[in-house]
Amino acid sequence: FWDFLILFFCLPVVIFNEITKKRLLGDVSCRIVPFVEVSSLGVTTFSLCALGIDRFHAATSPAASARPIERCQSIIAKLAVIWVGSMTLSVPEILLWQLAQDTSPVSGVVTEYCTMKPSSTLPESIYSLVLTYQNARMWWYFGCYFCLPILFTISCQLVTRRVSGSEKPERRGAKPSQSERHLNCTIVGLATIYGLCATPENVCNIVVAYMSPGLSKQTLDLLNLINQFFFFFKCSVTPVLLLCLCRPLGQAFMDCCCCCCEGCSPDTASSEGSADSKLKTEMSSSIFFDKTRESPPLLALGTPC
């Protein structure tokens, strides 16, 4: 959802700015776009950490085969903590950026761009906090939004593999082992895509921080455009990768799309066949639970929705 929000709101603003040299929505977009983008980094970071902890608990549980299915309320509570925490840590971005204008000496065209400069109208205490955040922003990015998810994912995977390898073979069934491998591959794939797309931005931030006086404005704009490209590429690839690697999630997504396309009006026979195939898919390819779901009685629900 957050990746979709990035592509739906931030991508058009950046493209419009690059084409027209005018900032869509003016000063509002200069503050909201960085806030949403940094919040996205926080959501990805803390989600990868939460998934790593979940896999570690699944591997070290004394009765992994009897582990109950997590309730929806618990998952929603975790998501709320991740999202609220990410947005809270991104609040300084709203106070840090503001709209600026520059007139070209050759053509005389006025261009609008966003600059990191706290407003002097802020209260003194808040102004000092925002200024401190600006000075530490590069290393905060590198430590929290890059090193933390990568190192955390690698550590959890190594510990999980070590614990899984030390368990006795008779304690592990074939299906839980296969489902854990699928989910571990999904987490590693998400972390790999995130690391590859976040590396150029962190490298550019460090280079700009120590070589900014020697770089022209055109070079800085080009580096910023490259960073934006990798960021939007990550937001585009991550949902596709997740749907491809997580077969139950991809199957549920396809069922939902097919249901909407068909108008939710199949006959009873097709409903029973669809429900039967959906039940078989859920029981055979579920990778999100350590315990196979109990087979419920098959009922004709009328529609596949």
Coordinates of C-alpha atoms in Angstrom, one line a residue:
F1 CA 0.0 0.0 0.0
W2 CA 2.8 2.4 0.8
D3 CA 4.6 1.7 -2.4
F4 CA 1.4 2.4 -4.3
L5 CA 1.0 5.7 -2.4
I6 CA 4.6 6.6 -3.4
L7 CA 3.9 5.8 -7.1
F8 CA 0.5 7.5 -7.1
F9 CA 1.4 10.8 -5.4
C10 CA 5.2 11.3 -5.4
L11 CA 6.1 10.1 -8.9
P12 CA 3.8 12.5 -10.8
V13 CA 5.1 15.4 -8.7
V14 CA 8.7 14.6 -9.5
I15 CA 8.0 14.0 -13.2
F16 CA 6.0 17.3 -13.5
N17 CA 8.9 19.2 -11.8
E18 CA 11.5 17.7 -14.2
I19 CA 9.4 18.6 -17.3
T20 CA 8.1 22.0 -16.4
K21 CA 10.6 23.2 -13.8
K22 CA 7.6 24.1 -11.7
R23 CA 6.7 22.5 -8.4
L24 CA 3.2 20.9 -8.5
L25 CA 1.3 22.0 -5.4
G26 CA 4.1 24.4 -4.5
D27 CA 5.5 24.4 -1.0
V28 CA 3.0 21.7 0.1
S29 CA 4.6 19.1 -2.2
C30 CA 8.1 20.1 -1.1
R31 CA 7.2 19.1 2.4
I32 CA 4.8 16.2 1.9
V33 CA 6.9 14.3 -0.8
P34 CA 10.0 13.9 1.4
F35 CA 7.8 13.1 4.4
V36 CA 6.1 10.3 2.5
E37 CA 9.3 9.0 1.0
V38 CA 11.2 8.8 4.3
S39 CA 8.1 7.2 5.9
S40 CA 8.3 4.6 3.2
L41 CA 11.9 3.9 4.1
G42 CA 10.9 3.5 7.7
V43 CA 8.0 1.2 6.9
T44 CA 10.3 -1.1 4.8
T45 CA 13.0 -1.0 7.5
F46 CA 10.8 -1.9 10.4
S47 CA 8.7 -4.4 8.4
L48 CA 11.9 -6.3 7.4
C49 CA 13.0 -6.3 11.1
A50 CA 9.5 -7.6 12.2
L51 CA 9.6 -10.4 9.6
G52 CA 13.1 -11.4 10.7
I53 CA 11.9 -11.6 14.3
D54 CA 8.9 -13.7 13.2
R55 CA 11.1 -16.1 11.4
F56 CA 13.4 -16.4 14.3
H57 CA 10.5 -17.2 16.7
A58 CA 9.2 -19.7 14.2
A59 CA 12.6 -21.5 14.1
T60 CA 13.2 -21.5 17.8
S61 CA 9.7 -22.4 18.9
P62 CA 9.7 -25.7 20.8
A63 CA 6.5 -26.8 19.1
A64 CA 6.7 -25.1 15.7
S65 CA 4.2 -27.6 14.2
A66 CA 1.6 -26.6 16.8
R67 CA 2.1 -22.9 16.5
P68 CA -1.3 -21.2 16.3
I69 CA -2.2 -18.9 13.4
E70 CA -1.7 -15.3 14.3
R71 CA -4.9 -13.3 14.7
C72 CA -5.7 -10.5 12.4
Q73 CA -6.0 -8.0 15.3
S74 CA -2.4 -8.8 16.3
I75 CA -1.1 -8.2 12.7
I76 CA -3.0 -4.9 12.4
A77 CA -1.5 -3.8 15.8
K78 CA 2.0 -4.5 14.5
L79 CA 1.3 -2.7 11.3
A80 CA 0.0 0.3 13.2
V81 CA 3.1 0.4 15.4
I82 CA 5.3 0.2 12.3
W83 CA 3.4 2.9 10.3
V84 CA 2.9 5.3 13.2
G85 CA 6.6 4.9 14.3
S86 CA 7.8 5.5 10.7
M87 CA 5.7 8.6 10.3
T88 CA 6.7 10.0 13.6
L89 CA 10.4 9.6 12.8
S90 CA 9.7 11.4 9.5
V91 CA 8.0 14.5 11.0
P92 CA 11.3 16.6 10.8
E93 CA 11.2 16.3 7.0
I94 CA 8.0 18.5 7.0
L95 CA 9.9 21.3 8.8
L96 CA 13.1 20.9 7.0
W97 CA 12.2 21.5 3.3
Q98 CA 10.8 24.6 1.7
L99 CA 10.2 25.9 -1.8
A100 CA 12.9 28.1 -3.5
Q101 CA 13.1 29.8 -6.9
D102 CA 16.0 30.5 -9.2
T103 CA 16.2 32.6 -12.3
S104 CA 18.4 31.3 -15.2
P105 CA 21.0 34.0 -16.2
V106 CA 20.8 32.9 -19.8
S107 CA 17.1 32.4 -20.6
G108 CA 15.6 34.3 -17.7
V109 CA 13.2 31.4 -16.9
V110 CA 12.2 31.1 -13.3
T111 CA 12.6 27.5 -12.0
E112 CA 11.2 26.1 -8.7
Y113 CA 13.0 23.6 -6.6
C114 CA 13.0 22.2 -3.0
T115 CA 15.8 23.0 -0.7
M116 CA 16.7 21.8 2.8
K117 CA 16.5 25.0 4.8
P118 CA 14.5 25.2 8.1
S119 CA 12.2 28.2 8.2
S120 CA 13.4 31.0 10.4
T121 CA 9.8 31.5 11.7
L122 CA 9.9 28.3 13.7
P123 CA 10.2 28.5 17.5
E124 CA 13.8 28.5 18.7
S125 CA 13.6 25.1 20.3
I126 CA 12.0 23.4 17.3
Y127 CA 14.4 25.2 14.9
S128 CA 17.5 23.9 16.8
L129 CA 16.0 20.3 16.7
V130 CA 15.4 20.5 13.0
L131 CA 18.9 22.0 12.4
T132 CA 20.4 19.1 14.4
Y133 CA 18.4 16.6 12.4
Q134 CA 19.7 18.2 9.2
N135 CA 23.3 17.9 10.3
A136 CA 22.8 14.2 11.3
R137 CA 20.5 13.3 8.5
M138 CA 23.0 11.6 6.2
W139 CA 24.3 9.3 8.9
W140 CA 20.8 8.7 10.3
Y141 CA 19.8 7.6 6.8
F142 CA 22.8 5.3 6.5
G143 CA 22.5 3.8 9.9
C144 CA 18.8 3.4 10.4
Y145 CA 17.4 3.0 6.9
F146 CA 20.2 1.1 5.3
C147 CA 22.4 -0.8 7.7
L148 CA 19.7 -1.7 10.2
P149 CA 17.4 -3.7 7.8
I150 CA 20.3 -5.3 5.9
L151 CA 22.2 -6.4 9.0
F152 CA 19.1 -7.4 10.9
T153 CA 17.9 -9.6 8.0
I154 CA 21.3 -11.2 7.5
S155 CA 21.6 -11.9 11.2
C156 CA 18.1 -13.4 11.6
Q157 CA 18.7 -15.6 8.5
L158 CA 22.0 -16.9 9.8
V159 CA 20.6 -17.6 13.3
T160 CA 17.5 -19.2 11.8
R161 CA 19.5 -21.5 9.5
R162 CA 21.8 -22.5 12.4
V163 CA 18.8 -23.3 14.6
S164 CA 17.0 -25.2 11.8
G165 CA 20.1 -27.2 10.9
S166 CA 20.7 -28.2 14.6
E167 CA 17.2 -29.6 15.0
K168 CA 16.5 -33.3 14.7
P169 CA 15.0 -34.4 11.4
E170 CA 12.1 -36.2 13.0
R171 CA 11.0 -32.9 14.7
R172 CA 10.4 -31.2 11.4
G173 CA 7.8 -32.2 8.8
A174 CA 8.2 -31.7 5.1
K175 CA 5.6 -29.1 4.7
P176 CA 6.6 -26.7 7.5
S177 CA 10.2 -27.0 6.3
Q178 CA 9.1 -26.1 2.7
S179 CA 6.9 -23.2 3.8
E180 CA 9.7 -21.8 6.0
R181 CA 12.1 -22.0 3.0
H182 CA 9.6 -20.1 0.8
L183 CA 9.1 -17.4 3.4
N184 CA 12.8 -17.0 4.1
C185 CA 13.5 -16.7 0.3
T186 CA 10.8 -14.0 0.2
I187 CA 12.4 -12.0 3.0
V188 CA 15.9 -12.3 1.5
G189 CA 14.5 -11.2 -1.9
L190 CA 12.8 -8.1 -0.4
A191 CA 15.9 -7.2 1.6
T192 CA 18.2 -7.7 -1.5
I193 CA 16.0 -5.4 -3.7
Y194 CA 15.9 -2.8 -0.9
G195 CA 19.6 -2.9 -0.4
L196 CA 20.5 -2.6 -4.1
C197 CA 18.1 0.3 -4.6
A198 CA 19.2 2.1 -1.4
T199 CA 22.9 1.9 -2.0
P200 CA 23.2 4.6 -4.7
E201 CA 21.3 7.1 -2.6
N202 CA 23.5 6.5 0.4
V203 CA 26.7 6.7 -1.6
C204 CA 25.5 9.9 -3.3
N205 CA 24.6 11.4 0.1
I206 CA 28.1 10.7 1.5
V207 CA 29.8 12.0 -1.7
V208 CA 27.7 15.2 -1.7
A209 CA 28.3 15.8 2.0
Y210 CA 32.0 15.8 1.6
M211 CA 32.3 17.2 -1.9
S212 CA 29.4 19.5 -2.2
P213 CA 31.4 22.8 -2.6
G214 CA 33.1 21.3 -5.6
L215 CA 30.0 20.1 -7.4
S216 CA 27.8 22.2 -9.7
K217 CA 24.1 22.5 -9.3
Q218 CA 23.5 20.5 -12.5
T219 CA 25.5 17.6 -11.0
L220 CA 23.6 17.8 -7.8
D221 CA 20.3 17.8 -9.7
L222 CA 21.4 14.8 -11.7
L223 CA 22.4 12.8 -8.6
N224 CA 19.1 13.6 -7.0
L225 CA 17.3 12.4 -10.1
I226 CA 19.2 9.1 -10.1
N227 CA 18.3 8.6 -6.4
Q228 CA 14.6 9.3 -7.2
F229 CA 14.8 6.8 -10.1
F230 CA 16.1 4.0 -7.9
F231 CA 13.6 4.8 -5.2
F232 CA 10.6 4.6 -7.6
F233 CA 12.1 1.4 -9.1
K234 CA 12.2 -0.2 -5.7
C235 CA 8.6 0.8 -5.1
S236 CA 7.6 -0.7 -8.4
V237 CA 9.5 -4.0 -8.1
T238 CA 8.8 -4.8 -4.5
P239 CA 5.0 -5.5 -4.9
V240 CA 5.7 -7.6 -8.0
L241 CA 8.4 -9.6 -6.3
L242 CA 6.2 -10.1 -3.3
L243 CA 3.3 -11.4 -5.4
C244 CA 5.6 -13.7 -7.4
L245 CA 7.5 -15.2 -4.4
C246 CA 4.5 -15.5 -2.0
R247 CA 2.3 -17.9 -3.9
P248 CA -0.8 -17.7 -1.6
L249 CA -0.7 -13.9 -1.7
G250 CA -0.3 -13.9 -5.5
Q251 CA -3.1 -16.4 -5.8
A252 CA -5.4 -14.4 -3.6
F253 CA -4.6 -11.3 -5.6
M254 CA -5.4 -13.0 -8.9
D255 CA -8.6 -14.4 -7.5
C256 CA -9.6 -10.9 -6.4
C257 CA -8.8 -9.5 -9.9
C258 CA -10.7 -12.3 -11.6
C259 CA -13.6 -11.8 -9.3
C260 CA -13.8 -8.1 -10.1
C261 CA -13.4 -8.7 -13.8
E262 CA -16.2 -11.3 -14.0
G263 CA -18.6 -9.1 -12.0
C264 CA -18.9 -11.6 -9.2
S265 CA -21.7 -13.4 -11.0
P266 CA -20.7 -17.0 -11.7
D267 CA -23.2 -19.9 -11.5
T268 CA -23.3 -22.3 -8.6
A269 CA -21.2 -25.0 -10.2
S270 CA -18.4 -22.6 -11.0
S271 CA -18.7 -21.3 -7.5
E272 CA -18.2 -24.7 -6.0
G273 CA -15.3 -25.4 -8.4
S274 CA -13.7 -22.1 -7.5
A275 CA -14.1 -22.6 -3.8
D276 CA -12.7 -26.1 -4.1
S277 CA -9.6 -24.9 -6.0
K278 CA -9.2 -22.0 -3.6
L279 CA -9.3 -24.4 -0.6
K280 CA -6.8 -26.8 -2.2
T281 CA -4.5 -23.8 -3.0
E282 CA -4.7 -22.6 0.6
M283 CA -4.0 -26.0 2.1
S284 CA -1.2 -26.9 -0.3
S285 CA 0.7 -23.7 -0.8
S286 CA 0.2 -21.7 2.3
I287 CA 3.6 -20.3 3.5
F288 CA 2.5 -17.8 6.0
F289 CA 1.6 -20.2 8.8
D290 CA 3.7 -22.8 10.6
K291 CA 0.6 -25.0 11.1
T292 CA -1.6 -26.3 8.2
R293 CA -5.1 -25.0 8.5
E294 CA -7.8 -27.4 9.4
S295 CA -9.9 -28.5 6.4
P296 CA -13.3 -26.8 6.8
P297 CA -16.5 -28.3 5.3
L298 CA -16.8 -27.2 1.7
L299 CA -19.8 -25.0 1.2
A300 CA -21.2 -23.3 -1.9
L301 CA -21.0 -19.6 -1.0
G302 CA -22.6 -18.3 -4.2
T303 CA -19.6 -16.2 -5.4
P304 CA -15.8 -16.6 -5.3
C305 CA -15.7 -13.3 -3.4

